[in-house]
């Protein structure tokens, strides 16, 4: 394959516009970076839970750990373009972000600034709600409301004014038969409603699980049929590529705060299995030497990087305009990595968040599903693969919760579909790799420039394939 010069020119233009946007575009205030480790946060949560007479979550039962930004305050901050000093002053008044830990049933949220629990679910506390709020959060809170949720539990609401006229400090206490079974404290900005877990979002999460199980079943049957017909052309190459992706996934899940229990790892294990099955089904045997294969990858690396800058620019444009419709994405999604890993290990995270996600998701959503759905029609295939790929990303903190799904259907999915159809599977992998690695590297430039430069080198490491020699065919001028 020759280098696509038109794509390279378009990419250069996209790169220039993107750089101009980064340096001269709107300024987004940076949230405080975590100055603590996950272990320190868990220790504080355990101490605070025991102080209240609550059961802490054993480490072996942890499902996830994450740093969560308040979406109501986040949209208020963006809409009013608060400065860093104003944001820190607001954070002293009411938590703009908290550390959360969860098991299958229990959840605890902790405000590291004010050193107290802000959230607890599935607890058992025999105490009068009014007394509990006054003793734990302060006597300034006034009871303002009472309602019954869909489970028949009573939710009591307490409100405190802050020094900001548009922001209220809220405490909600959930009671069942005179026993406190949960509570949450949060800031609420007028005009920016709290993001609630909707029934549709819960159904979407279940839908993802059913789709994943269905994909495992269908792909397994497909593999058995192809094996019976002796149509599997390779084994060791797909296995080695899956092993690389699998090792990376275990590193990524630890870095992102997932627990080590089987329940918390089941989705990851299923995706690793799907990676292997999808690669086995689609892999074509090659007689090229290892050096020849590296040389053949050269156009894919260049095209992947070129498409990445176009993709990043289009995604930035989507989220920029989405903000005018009260859309919001959490600015602290990557902060959990800083509390989980040593700073100099994050470039390794850059490598694996690029490599593992690229191998797995391109193997499944493009190389396996696209040929199947293309039989129905190109538009059907493009929309459905984009939708399925997007809905697998609904765990990100967004407002509204389906914002990422919409972006995948409108921007990212079609572009990746085009990359796969026009330039092939390996180009789609490199596009995905560069995209994820670039996003992580850009974040690191706000943390530590030296570490970010190492991460940038890691991001560009696929260009090492050019050390294998020159692809004479690729360098021929296009006719």
XYZ file of C-alpha atoms in Angstrom:
479
model
C 0.000 0.000 0.000
C 1.312 3.448 -0.913
C 1.178 6.319 1.544
C -2.048 8.266 1.028
C -0.735 11.767 0.440
C -4.181 13.380 0.489
C -4.801 11.870 3.910
C -1.421 13.119 5.150
C -2.153 16.651 3.903
C -5.620 16.595 5.534
C -4.051 15.301 8.740
C -1.456 18.080 8.752
C -4.236 20.657 8.410
C -6.147 18.958 11.248
C -2.987 18.939 13.385
C -2.453 22.694 12.858
C -6.093 23.490 13.744
C -5.921 21.183 16.763
C -2.725 22.833 18.039
C -4.251 26.283 17.574
C -7.283 25.095 19.546
C -5.102 23.720 22.361
C -3.013 26.888 22.715
C -5.546 29.589 21.859
C -8.909 27.931 22.422
C -11.085 28.152 25.537
C -9.342 27.664 28.866
C -10.718 24.876 31.031
C -9.860 25.164 34.688
C -7.848 22.233 36.045
C -9.283 20.342 39.009
C -6.922 19.663 41.924
C -4.763 16.597 41.288
C -4.830 13.879 43.967
C -2.004 14.270 46.465
C -2.800 10.914 48.063
C -2.646 7.247 47.099
C -5.625 4.919 46.836
C -4.336 3.039 49.881
C -4.378 6.239 51.937
C -7.910 7.059 50.783
C -9.134 3.532 51.596
C -7.567 3.743 55.061
C -9.390 7.020 55.753
C -12.683 5.564 54.530
C -12.235 2.527 56.764
C -11.472 4.722 59.787
C -14.471 6.956 59.149
C -16.803 3.994 58.594
C -15.704 2.376 61.830
C -16.154 5.705 63.654
C -19.804 5.689 62.560
C -20.218 2.014 63.424
C -20.439 0.967 59.768
C -18.949 -2.087 58.090
C -15.931 -1.175 55.894
C -15.492 -2.875 52.528
C -12.851 -5.637 52.707
C -10.118 -5.181 50.118
C -10.879 -8.533 48.484
C -14.493 -7.422 47.881
C -13.656 -4.130 46.177
C -15.323 -3.847 42.768
C -13.925 -0.469 41.779
C -12.194 2.668 43.066
C -12.571 5.983 41.289
C -12.414 9.739 41.680
C -15.792 11.266 40.868
C -16.523 14.881 39.970
C -19.865 16.462 40.869
C -21.664 16.929 37.519
C -23.948 19.732 38.719
C -21.019 21.777 40.034
C -18.914 20.782 37.028
C -21.439 22.232 34.588
C -21.746 25.328 36.783
C -17.950 25.733 36.754
C -17.817 25.445 32.962
C -20.805 27.721 32.363
C -19.412 30.454 34.631
C -15.795 29.940 33.483
C -14.426 29.904 37.024
C -10.742 30.576 37.516
C -8.510 28.122 39.356
C -8.644 30.303 42.491
C -12.447 30.435 42.345
C -12.626 26.678 41.855
C -10.428 26.020 44.902
C -12.530 28.422 46.963
C -15.663 26.554 45.881
C -14.004 23.243 46.766
C -13.409 24.512 50.304
C -17.128 25.251 50.600
C -18.477 22.020 49.096
C -16.781 19.010 47.507
C -16.371 19.240 43.738
C -14.825 15.758 43.632
C -14.763 12.720 45.910
C -13.013 9.367 46.153
C -15.400 6.403 45.794
C -14.979 2.734 46.546
C -17.567 0.052 45.858
C -18.233 -3.618 46.385
C -21.081 -5.479 44.693
C -23.595 -3.830 47.065
C -21.831 -1.257 49.243
C -20.564 2.145 48.154
C -18.593 4.729 50.134
C -17.685 8.221 48.941
C -15.090 10.304 50.800
C -14.224 13.997 50.641
C -10.447 14.197 51.094
C -10.622 17.991 51.541
C -13.051 17.926 54.488
C -12.087 14.407 55.655
C -15.540 12.886 55.932
C -17.803 10.445 54.182
C -20.068 12.006 51.588
C -21.815 8.855 50.457
C -22.777 5.469 51.841
C -25.061 2.837 50.332
C -26.316 -0.486 51.736
C -25.480 0.400 55.335
C -27.344 -0.274 58.605
C -27.340 2.610 61.071
C -29.872 2.767 63.892
C -29.984 6.494 64.462
C -32.470 9.329 64.171
C -31.849 10.981 60.746
C -32.123 14.548 62.113
C -29.658 13.764 64.877
C -27.286 12.004 62.466
C -27.191 14.948 60.039
C -26.682 17.478 62.850
C -23.889 15.477 64.497
C -22.016 14.375 61.375
C -22.532 17.177 58.864
C -23.465 20.111 61.105
C -26.480 21.782 62.666
C -26.932 24.315 59.832
C -28.858 21.848 57.663
C -32.638 22.281 57.589
C -35.091 19.502 56.631
C -36.678 20.429 53.291
C -38.326 17.403 51.786
C -39.475 13.811 52.054
C -40.200 11.359 49.260
C -40.450 7.643 48.569
C -38.209 5.982 45.998
C -39.121 3.103 43.666
C -38.027 0.566 46.294
C -40.374 1.991 48.935
C -37.576 3.574 51.004
C -37.982 7.090 52.390
C -35.538 9.792 51.277
C -35.178 12.765 53.629
C -33.572 15.921 52.229
C -31.640 18.492 54.258
C -30.389 21.786 52.835
C -27.746 24.317 53.846
C -27.091 27.643 52.134
C -23.524 28.374 51.040
C -21.743 31.666 50.470
C -22.527 31.147 46.774
C -26.134 32.246 46.085
C -26.556 29.712 43.288
C -25.167 26.696 45.161
C -26.809 24.615 47.873
C -25.217 22.029 50.148
C -27.549 19.002 50.183
C -27.685 15.932 52.409
C -30.039 13.086 51.505
C -30.688 10.307 54.015
C -32.398 7.089 52.946
C -34.426 5.391 55.663
C -36.139 2.012 55.831
C -38.219 1.172 58.911
C -36.481 3.815 61.042
C -33.019 2.558 60.048
C -30.620 4.644 57.955
C -29.594 2.508 54.972
C -27.790 5.214 53.007
C -26.833 8.880 52.809
C -25.220 11.302 50.387
C -23.917 14.836 50.674
C -23.393 16.873 47.503
C -23.391 20.386 46.118
C -26.221 21.424 43.820
C -26.031 24.424 41.499
C -29.322 26.072 40.579
C -30.149 25.439 36.937
C -27.865 22.398 36.778
C -29.794 19.368 38.071
C -27.991 16.449 39.645
C -27.225 13.517 37.342
C -29.410 10.677 38.581
C -29.056 7.012 37.639
C -32.046 6.545 35.327
C -33.911 3.336 34.569
C -32.801 3.622 30.942
C -29.145 3.815 31.993
C -29.538 0.759 34.237
C -31.196 -1.122 31.368
C -28.383 -0.039 29.055
C -25.824 -1.491 31.496
C -27.720 -4.777 31.532
C -27.951 -4.624 27.744
C -24.144 -4.381 27.549
C -23.819 -7.521 29.680
C -26.331 -9.428 27.545
C -24.630 -8.268 24.331
C -21.252 -9.369 25.683
C -22.607 -12.800 26.627
C -24.305 -13.045 23.237
C -21.084 -12.126 21.417
C -19.160 -14.766 23.369
C -21.756 -17.402 22.481
C -22.019 -16.476 18.782
C -18.256 -16.117 18.298
C -17.618 -19.444 20.046
C -20.088 -21.242 17.774
C -18.536 -19.499 14.769
C -15.070 -20.661 15.860
C -16.250 -24.247 16.345
C -17.813 -24.293 12.873
C -14.688 -22.857 11.233
C -12.499 -25.308 13.151
C -14.645 -28.235 12.031
C -14.240 -27.042 8.434
C -10.464 -26.652 9.003
C -10.651 -22.951 8.094
C -8.546 -21.636 10.987
C -5.329 -20.503 9.302
C -3.188 -19.585 12.308
C -3.033 -20.119 16.048
C 0.201 -18.834 17.562
C 0.032 -15.313 16.126
C -3.526 -14.661 17.421
C -2.581 -16.236 20.745
C 0.519 -14.053 21.180
C -1.351 -10.891 20.200
C -4.140 -11.770 22.643
C -1.584 -12.450 25.369
C -0.101 -8.978 24.875
C -3.580 -7.412 24.996
C -4.574 -9.540 27.994
C -1.500 -8.612 30.029
C -2.198 -4.972 29.218
C -5.837 -5.260 30.263
C -4.885 -6.561 33.716
C -2.455 -3.654 34.119
C -5.091 -1.157 32.908
C -7.839 -2.442 35.200
C -5.525 -2.131 38.209
C -4.483 1.372 37.151
C -8.114 2.421 36.725
C -9.076 1.169 40.176
C -10.870 -2.099 39.427
C -10.753 -4.759 42.094
C -9.030 -8.122 41.733
C -12.072 -10.291 42.483
C -13.511 -12.533 39.764
C -16.719 -10.495 39.681
C -14.878 -7.235 38.997
C -12.704 -8.897 36.318
C -15.395 -10.908 34.512
C -16.011 -8.325 31.774
C -12.272 -7.997 31.151
C -11.868 -11.782 30.956
C -14.757 -12.041 28.494
C -13.261 -9.319 26.284
C -9.857 -11.052 26.294
C -11.553 -14.314 25.287
C -13.447 -12.498 22.508
C -10.157 -11.023 21.289
C -8.638 -14.470 20.851
C -11.715 -15.948 19.179
C -12.139 -12.989 16.803
C -8.461 -13.088 15.811
C -8.533 -16.853 15.257
C -11.587 -16.561 13.011
C -10.290 -13.684 10.849
C -6.510 -14.245 10.822
C -4.965 -14.874 7.395
C -1.828 -16.958 7.146
C 1.229 -15.096 5.893
C 4.453 -16.380 4.342
C 6.303 -13.098 4.948
C 9.342 -13.001 7.218
C 9.203 -11.025 10.463
C 11.213 -8.181 8.895
C 8.940 -8.101 5.861
C 5.901 -7.909 8.111
C 7.392 -4.932 9.971
C 8.103 -3.175 6.695
C 4.558 -3.869 5.525
C 3.233 -2.143 8.664
C 4.863 1.181 7.792
C 1.942 2.677 5.783
C -0.481 1.547 8.523
C 1.531 3.404 11.167
C 1.623 6.618 9.113
C -2.062 6.408 8.175
C -3.022 5.569 11.764
C -1.264 8.658 13.106
C -2.730 10.819 10.346
C -6.262 9.604 11.047
C -5.722 10.103 14.784
C -5.244 13.852 14.443
C -8.390 14.093 12.321
C -10.313 11.993 14.847
C -9.087 13.995 17.856
C -9.994 17.285 16.175
C -13.503 16.081 15.277
C -14.062 14.716 18.798
C -12.900 17.995 20.364
C -15.310 19.862 18.064
C -18.169 17.569 19.089
C -17.627 18.071 22.824
C -16.984 21.801 22.361
C -20.391 22.331 20.732
C -22.069 19.846 23.097
C -21.208 22.150 26.015
C -23.660 24.690 24.606
C -26.410 22.139 25.293
C -25.441 21.586 28.954
C -23.365 18.499 28.098
C -20.417 17.680 30.338
C -17.639 15.144 30.665
C -15.804 14.509 33.908
C -12.384 16.236 33.932
C -11.067 13.860 36.624
C -11.517 10.508 34.836
C -7.747 9.943 34.660
C -7.039 11.168 38.196
C -7.526 7.694 39.670
C -4.445 6.565 37.733
C -2.344 9.104 39.657
C -3.495 7.615 42.958
C -2.997 4.010 41.790
C 0.396 4.140 40.072
C 3.796 5.664 40.648
C 4.091 8.672 38.351
C 6.888 7.108 36.276
C 4.774 4.000 35.660
C 2.098 6.000 33.849
C 3.936 5.855 30.478
C 3.489 2.077 30.759
C -0.216 2.763 31.236
C -0.052 4.923 28.089
C 1.365 1.962 26.169
C -1.264 -0.504 27.334
C -4.310 1.790 27.224
C -3.356 2.294 23.595
C -2.284 -1.225 22.685
C -4.762 -3.416 24.572
C -7.857 -1.372 23.759
C -6.762 -1.138 20.120
C -6.195 -4.874 19.674
C -9.336 -5.977 21.499
C -11.839 -3.407 20.267
C -10.646 -3.386 16.665
C -10.531 -7.182 16.567
C -14.098 -7.442 17.869
C -15.991 -4.351 16.670
C -14.279 -3.899 13.317
C -12.482 -7.010 12.103
C -15.088 -9.473 13.376
C -18.442 -7.652 13.379
C -18.096 -5.372 10.325
C -17.871 -8.231 7.767
C -20.953 -9.830 9.359
C -23.062 -6.657 9.429
C -21.859 -5.561 5.976
C -23.920 -8.402 4.554
C -27.034 -6.440 5.529
C -25.719 -3.101 4.266
C -22.948 -0.572 4.760
C -25.105 1.997 6.577
C -26.551 -0.694 8.840
C -23.058 -1.986 9.617
C -21.638 1.488 10.277
C -24.443 2.525 12.643
C -24.714 -0.762 14.527
C -20.978 -1.268 15.101
C -20.662 2.378 16.199
C -23.616 2.007 18.572
C -22.365 -1.255 20.097
C -18.859 0.143 20.476
C -20.223 3.315 22.057
C -22.540 1.602 24.515
C -19.588 -0.397 25.845
C -18.213 2.982 27.046
C -21.201 4.154 29.111
C -19.254 3.738 32.356
C -17.593 7.116 31.825
C -19.003 9.995 33.885
C -20.882 12.087 31.355
C -23.917 14.328 31.352
C -26.137 13.175 29.838
C -24.980 9.613 30.397
C -25.415 8.671 26.724
C -23.160 11.498 25.459
C -20.311 9.128 24.590
C -22.689 6.799 22.732
C -23.885 9.738 20.650
C -20.320 10.840 19.923
C -19.360 7.308 18.856
C -22.341 7.117 16.475
C -21.775 10.575 14.962
C -17.967 10.968 14.953
C -15.673 8.211 16.184
C -17.513 5.139 14.934
C -17.899 6.306 11.301
C -14.267 7.470 11.159
C -12.935 4.169 12.516
C -15.260 2.279 10.162
C -13.845 4.285 7.254
C -10.275 3.628 8.425
C -10.913 -0.107 8.602
C -12.636 -0.323 5.216
C -10.248 1.999 3.369
C -6.881 1.158 4.948
C -7.378 -2.200 6.691
C -7.309 -3.820 10.109
C -3.755 -2.856 11.076
C -4.387 0.822 10.288
C -7.502 0.743 12.496
C -5.379 -0.728 15.300
C -2.735 1.996 14.999
C -5.398 4.721 14.785
C -6.958 3.408 18.001
C -3.555 3.050 19.664
C -2.440 6.576 18.786
C -5.794 8.055 19.862
C -5.792 6.515 23.347
C -2.075 7.067 23.930
C -2.282 10.687 22.754
C -5.172 11.513 25.105
C -3.239 10.096 28.062
C -0.074 11.964 27.048
C -1.893 15.294 26.736
C -3.278 14.776 30.257
C 0.240 14.083 31.570
C 1.467 17.451 30.275
C -0.781 18.987 32.971
C 0.881 16.800 35.615
C 4.616 16.508 34.903
C 6.340 17.551 31.658
C 9.222 15.058 32.033
C 6.854 12.110 32.421
C 4.720 13.461 29.583
C 7.728 13.526 27.234
C 8.456 9.881 28.049
C 4.791 9.120 27.389
C 5.028 10.962 24.064
C 7.974 8.780 23.067
C 5.926 5.707 23.995
C 3.025 7.061 21.939
C 5.244 7.388 18.860
C 7.025 4.048 19.412
C 5.221 2.281 16.507
C 7.436 4.325 14.185
C 10.270 2.005 15.258
C 9.014 -0.322 12.475
C 10.843 1.995 10.076
C 14.126 0.663 11.493
C 13.363 -2.591 9.697
C 14.056 -0.962 6.337
C 12.313 0.907 3.575
C 8.996 -0.170 2.099
C 9.857 0.390 -1.548
C 6.292 -0.177 -2.697
C 4.903 2.327 -0.178
C 7.371 5.009 -1.267
C 6.421 4.755 -4.927
C 4.495 7.828 -6.170
C 0.764 7.327 -6.593
C -0.443 7.196 -10.181
